[in-house]
Short mmCIF file of C-alpha atoms in Angstrom, two decimals:
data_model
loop_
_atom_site.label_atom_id
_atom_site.label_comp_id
_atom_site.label_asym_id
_atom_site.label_seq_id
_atom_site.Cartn_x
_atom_site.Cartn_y
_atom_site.Cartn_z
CA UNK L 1 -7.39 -52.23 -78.11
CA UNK L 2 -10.01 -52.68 -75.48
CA UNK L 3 -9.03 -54.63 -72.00
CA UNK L 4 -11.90 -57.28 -72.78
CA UNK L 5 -13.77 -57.76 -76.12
CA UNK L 6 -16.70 -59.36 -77.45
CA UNK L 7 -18.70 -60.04 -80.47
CA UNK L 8 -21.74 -58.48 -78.92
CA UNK L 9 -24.32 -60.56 -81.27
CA UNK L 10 -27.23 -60.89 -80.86
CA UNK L 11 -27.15 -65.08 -81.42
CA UNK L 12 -29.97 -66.40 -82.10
CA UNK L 13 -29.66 -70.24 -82.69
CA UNK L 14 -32.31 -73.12 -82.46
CA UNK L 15 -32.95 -75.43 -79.36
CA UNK L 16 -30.34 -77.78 -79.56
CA UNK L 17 -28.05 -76.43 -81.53
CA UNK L 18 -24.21 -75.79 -80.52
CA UNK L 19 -23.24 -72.39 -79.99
CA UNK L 20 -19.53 -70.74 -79.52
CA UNK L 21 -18.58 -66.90 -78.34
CA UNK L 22 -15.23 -65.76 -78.04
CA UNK L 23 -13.27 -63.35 -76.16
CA UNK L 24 -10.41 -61.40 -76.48
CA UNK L 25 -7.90 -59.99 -73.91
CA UNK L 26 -5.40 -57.41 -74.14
CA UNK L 27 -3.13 -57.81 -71.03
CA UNK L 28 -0.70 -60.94 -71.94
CA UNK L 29 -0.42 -60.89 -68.21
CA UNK L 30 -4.15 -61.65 -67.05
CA UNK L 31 -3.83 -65.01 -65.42
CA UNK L 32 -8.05 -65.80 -64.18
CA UNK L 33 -10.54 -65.95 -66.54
CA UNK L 34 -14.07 -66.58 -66.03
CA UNK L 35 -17.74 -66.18 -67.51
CA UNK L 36 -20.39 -64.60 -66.49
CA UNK L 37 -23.88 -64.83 -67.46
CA UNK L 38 -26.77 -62.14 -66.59
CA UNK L 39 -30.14 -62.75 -67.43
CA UNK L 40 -32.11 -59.64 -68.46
CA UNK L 41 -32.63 -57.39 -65.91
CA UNK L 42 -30.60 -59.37 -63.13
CA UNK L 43 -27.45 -59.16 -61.74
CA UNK L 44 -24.40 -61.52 -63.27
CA UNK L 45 -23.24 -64.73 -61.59
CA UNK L 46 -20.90 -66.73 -62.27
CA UNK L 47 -20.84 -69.48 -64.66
CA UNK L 48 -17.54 -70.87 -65.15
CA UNK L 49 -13.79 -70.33 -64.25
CA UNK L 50 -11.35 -70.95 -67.48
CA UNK L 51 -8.71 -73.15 -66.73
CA UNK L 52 -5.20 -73.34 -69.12
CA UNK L 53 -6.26 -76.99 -69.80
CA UNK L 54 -9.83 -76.44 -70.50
CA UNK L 55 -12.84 -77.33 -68.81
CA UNK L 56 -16.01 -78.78 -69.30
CA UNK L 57 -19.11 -78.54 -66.70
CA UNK L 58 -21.74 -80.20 -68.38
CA UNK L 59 -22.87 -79.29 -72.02
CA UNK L 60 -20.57 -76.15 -71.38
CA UNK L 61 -16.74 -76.03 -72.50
CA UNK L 62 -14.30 -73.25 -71.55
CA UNK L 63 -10.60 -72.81 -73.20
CA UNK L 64 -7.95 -70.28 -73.03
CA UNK L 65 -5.52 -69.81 -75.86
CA UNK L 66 -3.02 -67.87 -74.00
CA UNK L 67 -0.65 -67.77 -76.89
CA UNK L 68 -3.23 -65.69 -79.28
CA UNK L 69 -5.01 -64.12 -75.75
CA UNK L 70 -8.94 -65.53 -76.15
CA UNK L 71 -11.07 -67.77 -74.53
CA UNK L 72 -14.22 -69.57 -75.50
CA UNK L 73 -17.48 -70.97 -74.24
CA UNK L 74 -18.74 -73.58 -75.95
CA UNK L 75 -22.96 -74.56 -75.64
CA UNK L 76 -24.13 -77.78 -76.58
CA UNK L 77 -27.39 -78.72 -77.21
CA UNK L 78 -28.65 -74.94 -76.52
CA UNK L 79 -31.84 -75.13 -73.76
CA UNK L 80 -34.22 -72.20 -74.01
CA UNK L 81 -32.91 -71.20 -70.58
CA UNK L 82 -29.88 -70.43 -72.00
CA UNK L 83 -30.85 -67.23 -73.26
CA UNK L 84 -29.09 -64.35 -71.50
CA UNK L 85 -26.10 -62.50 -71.71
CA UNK L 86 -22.54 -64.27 -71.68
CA UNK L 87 -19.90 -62.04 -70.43
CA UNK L 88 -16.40 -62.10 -70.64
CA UNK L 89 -14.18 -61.50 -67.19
CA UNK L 90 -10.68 -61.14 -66.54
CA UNK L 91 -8.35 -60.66 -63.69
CA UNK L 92 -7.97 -56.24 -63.42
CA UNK L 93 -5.14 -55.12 -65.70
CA UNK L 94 -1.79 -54.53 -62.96
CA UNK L 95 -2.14 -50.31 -64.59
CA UNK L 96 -5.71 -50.18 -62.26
CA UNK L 97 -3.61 -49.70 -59.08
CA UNK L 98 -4.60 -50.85 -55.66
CA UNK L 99 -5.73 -54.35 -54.99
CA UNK L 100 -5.13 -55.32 -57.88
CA UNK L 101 -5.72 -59.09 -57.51
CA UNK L 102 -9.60 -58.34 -56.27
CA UNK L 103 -10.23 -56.41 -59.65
CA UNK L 104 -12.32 -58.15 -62.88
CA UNK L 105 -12.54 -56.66 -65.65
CA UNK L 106 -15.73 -57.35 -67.69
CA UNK L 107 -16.69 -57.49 -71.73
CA UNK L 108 -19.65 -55.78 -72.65
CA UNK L 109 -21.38 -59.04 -73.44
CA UNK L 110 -22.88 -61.40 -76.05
CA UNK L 111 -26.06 -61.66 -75.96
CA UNK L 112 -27.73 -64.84 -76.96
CA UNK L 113 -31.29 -65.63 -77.72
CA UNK L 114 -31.88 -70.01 -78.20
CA UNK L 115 -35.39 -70.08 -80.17
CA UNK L 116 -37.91 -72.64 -80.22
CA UNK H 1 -31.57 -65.88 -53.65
CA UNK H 2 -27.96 -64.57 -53.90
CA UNK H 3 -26.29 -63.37 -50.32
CA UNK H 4 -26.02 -60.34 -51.45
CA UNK H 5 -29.27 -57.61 -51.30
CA UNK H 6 -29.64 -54.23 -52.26
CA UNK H 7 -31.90 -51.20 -51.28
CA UNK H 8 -33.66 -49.78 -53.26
CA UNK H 9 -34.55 -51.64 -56.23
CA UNK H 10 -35.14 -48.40 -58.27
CA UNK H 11 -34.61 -45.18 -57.30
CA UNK H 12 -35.58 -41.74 -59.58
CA UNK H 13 -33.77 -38.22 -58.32
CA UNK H 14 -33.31 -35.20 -59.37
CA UNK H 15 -30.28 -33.23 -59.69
CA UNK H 16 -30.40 -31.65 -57.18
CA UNK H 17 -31.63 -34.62 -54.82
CA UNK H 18 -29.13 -36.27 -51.90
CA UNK H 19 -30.02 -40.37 -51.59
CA UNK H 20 -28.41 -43.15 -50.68
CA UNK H 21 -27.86 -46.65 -52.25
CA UNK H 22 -27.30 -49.69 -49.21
CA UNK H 23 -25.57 -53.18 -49.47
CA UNK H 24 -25.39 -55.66 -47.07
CA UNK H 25 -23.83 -58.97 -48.04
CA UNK H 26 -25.11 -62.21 -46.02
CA UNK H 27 -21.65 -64.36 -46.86
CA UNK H 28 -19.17 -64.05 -44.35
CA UNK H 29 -17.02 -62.00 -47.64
CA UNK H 30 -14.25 -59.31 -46.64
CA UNK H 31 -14.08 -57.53 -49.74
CA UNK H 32 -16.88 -55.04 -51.62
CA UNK H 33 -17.20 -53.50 -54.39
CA UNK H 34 -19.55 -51.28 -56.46
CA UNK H 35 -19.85 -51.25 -60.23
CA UNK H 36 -22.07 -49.38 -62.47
CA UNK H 37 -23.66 -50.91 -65.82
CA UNK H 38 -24.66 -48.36 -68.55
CA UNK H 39 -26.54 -49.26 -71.37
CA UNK H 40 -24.07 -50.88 -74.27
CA UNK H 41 -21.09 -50.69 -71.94
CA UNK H 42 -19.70 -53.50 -69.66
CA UNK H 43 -19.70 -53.12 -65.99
CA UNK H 44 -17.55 -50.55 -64.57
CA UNK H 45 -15.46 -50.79 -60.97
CA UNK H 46 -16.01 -47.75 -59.40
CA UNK H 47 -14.71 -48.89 -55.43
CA UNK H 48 -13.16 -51.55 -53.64
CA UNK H 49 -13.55 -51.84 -50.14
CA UNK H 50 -11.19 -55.11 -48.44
CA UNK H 51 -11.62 -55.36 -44.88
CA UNK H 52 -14.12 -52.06 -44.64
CA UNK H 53 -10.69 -50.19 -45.92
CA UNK H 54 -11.34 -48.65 -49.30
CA UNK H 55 -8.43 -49.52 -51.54
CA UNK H 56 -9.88 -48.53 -54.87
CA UNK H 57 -11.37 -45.62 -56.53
CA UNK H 58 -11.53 -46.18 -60.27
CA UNK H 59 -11.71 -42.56 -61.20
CA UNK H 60 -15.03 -42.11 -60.16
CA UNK H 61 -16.44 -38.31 -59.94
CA UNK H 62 -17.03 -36.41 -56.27
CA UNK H 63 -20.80 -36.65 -56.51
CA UNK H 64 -20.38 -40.44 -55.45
CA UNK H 65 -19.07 -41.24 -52.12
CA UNK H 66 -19.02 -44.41 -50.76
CA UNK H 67 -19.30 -45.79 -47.12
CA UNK H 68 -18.10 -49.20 -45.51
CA UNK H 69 -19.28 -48.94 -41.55
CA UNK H 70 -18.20 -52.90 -42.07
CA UNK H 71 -17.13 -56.07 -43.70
CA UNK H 72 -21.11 -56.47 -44.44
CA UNK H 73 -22.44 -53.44 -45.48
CA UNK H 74 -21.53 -50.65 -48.11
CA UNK H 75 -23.40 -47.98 -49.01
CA UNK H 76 -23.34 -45.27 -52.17
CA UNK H 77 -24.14 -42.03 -51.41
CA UNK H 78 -25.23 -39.57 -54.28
CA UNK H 79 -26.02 -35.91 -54.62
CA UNK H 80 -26.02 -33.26 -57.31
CA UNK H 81 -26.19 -35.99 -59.98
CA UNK H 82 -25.94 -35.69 -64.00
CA UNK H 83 -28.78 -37.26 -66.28
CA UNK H 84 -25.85 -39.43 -67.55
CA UNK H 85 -25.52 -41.61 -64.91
CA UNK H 86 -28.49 -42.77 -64.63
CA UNK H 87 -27.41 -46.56 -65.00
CA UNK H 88 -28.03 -50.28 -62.71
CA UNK H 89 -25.49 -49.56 -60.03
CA UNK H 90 -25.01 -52.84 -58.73
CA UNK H 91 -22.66 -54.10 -55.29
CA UNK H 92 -20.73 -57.41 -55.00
CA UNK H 93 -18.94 -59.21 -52.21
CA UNK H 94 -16.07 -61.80 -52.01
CA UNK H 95 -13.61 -63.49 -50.21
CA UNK H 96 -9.96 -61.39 -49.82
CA UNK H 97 -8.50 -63.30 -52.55
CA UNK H 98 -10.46 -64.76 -54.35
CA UNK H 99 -11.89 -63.36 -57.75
CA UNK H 100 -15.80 -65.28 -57.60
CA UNK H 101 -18.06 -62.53 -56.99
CA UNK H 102 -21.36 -62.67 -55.85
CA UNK H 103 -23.63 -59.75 -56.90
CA UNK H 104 -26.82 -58.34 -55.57
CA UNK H 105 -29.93 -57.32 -57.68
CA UNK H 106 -28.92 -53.78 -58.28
CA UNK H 107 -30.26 -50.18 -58.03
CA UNK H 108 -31.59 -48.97 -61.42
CA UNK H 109 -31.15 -44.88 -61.08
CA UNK H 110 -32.80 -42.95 -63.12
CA UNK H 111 -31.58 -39.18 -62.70
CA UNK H 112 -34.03 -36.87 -64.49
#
């Protein structure tokens, strides 16, 4: 099973619409999640930490299901600028030796395209 | 404008051509890193430099070597590369402890 994995898409959904991607893990001891987004040819940043409880930062929802090891992002009301890649990111798997609690581990990606 | 730059922007080499990648981070961070992002693969640690000490090496072949002089600057030094890693090679910063990192632009190598 990979570390971190992704339906890679693409989505393509309407302006508008609500989109969800979700992400699986395969260390039940990963304890930070986050996603990333990268636009096309740029680096990633940083979009949202996932919290046990869930969060919400404006039209975007994170959760973690610890119990079945995924987490989702939630888009509502898609914006053309949301087009990019959404990655996945984890806290490094404790078998990647060293500093162990400096290390993410990254999906590949899912890449979504919000049409006019 | 992220903190975080990166020199060059693109870069071709040849085999058997020496160059170097640079970093300098603009944050105040203690901790580096360089990844590499191949097509249809997610990013890939290759180093991890806290406190200019280097306290990862993810496997990564000889023909890379990195360089910390400090807390902001890292370099990637190449020679006798393969075709296949030809890739964005891109450097991030953060805080010791804390897992947001802030990436730069990236170097897209092409190795022909």
């Amino acid at each position: 099973r990979k570390e971190v994995e992704q339906d890679p898409g693409p989505f393509n959904v309407p302006e508008g619409a609500t989109v969800a991607f979700n992400c699986t893990y395969s260390n039940s001891a990963s304890q930070s999640f986050f996603w990333y987004r990268q636009d096309c040819r740029k680096e990633p940043k940083l979009l949202m930490s996932v919290y046990s409880s869930g969060n919400e930062d404006g039209r975007f929802t994170a959760q973690l299901n610890r119990a079945s090891q995924y987490i989702s992002l939630l888009i509502r009301d898609s914006k053309l600028s949301d087009s990019a890649t959404y990655l996945c990111v984890v806290k490094g798997s404790p078998r990647i030796s060293g500093a162990g609690s400096y290390q993410l581990t990254f999906g590949k990606g899912t890449k979504l395209s919000v049409i006019p | 404008e992220t903190g975080v730059t990166q020199t060059p922007r693109h870069l071709v080499m040849g085999m058997t051509n020496k160059k170097s990648l640079k970093c300098e981070q603009h944050l105040g961070h203690n901790a580096m890193y360089w990844y590499k992002q191949s097509a249809k693969k997610p990013l890939e640690l290759m180093f991890v430099y806290n406190f200019k000490e280097q306290t990862e090496n993810n496997s990564v072949p000889s023909r890379f070597s990195p360089e910390c002089p400090n807390s902001s600057h890292l370099f990637l030094h190449l020679h006798t590369l393969q075709p296949e890693d030809s890739a964005l090679y891109l450097c991030a910063s953060s805080q010791a402890g804390n897992y947001e990192q802030y990436f730069g632009p990236g170097t897209r190598l092409t190795v022909t």
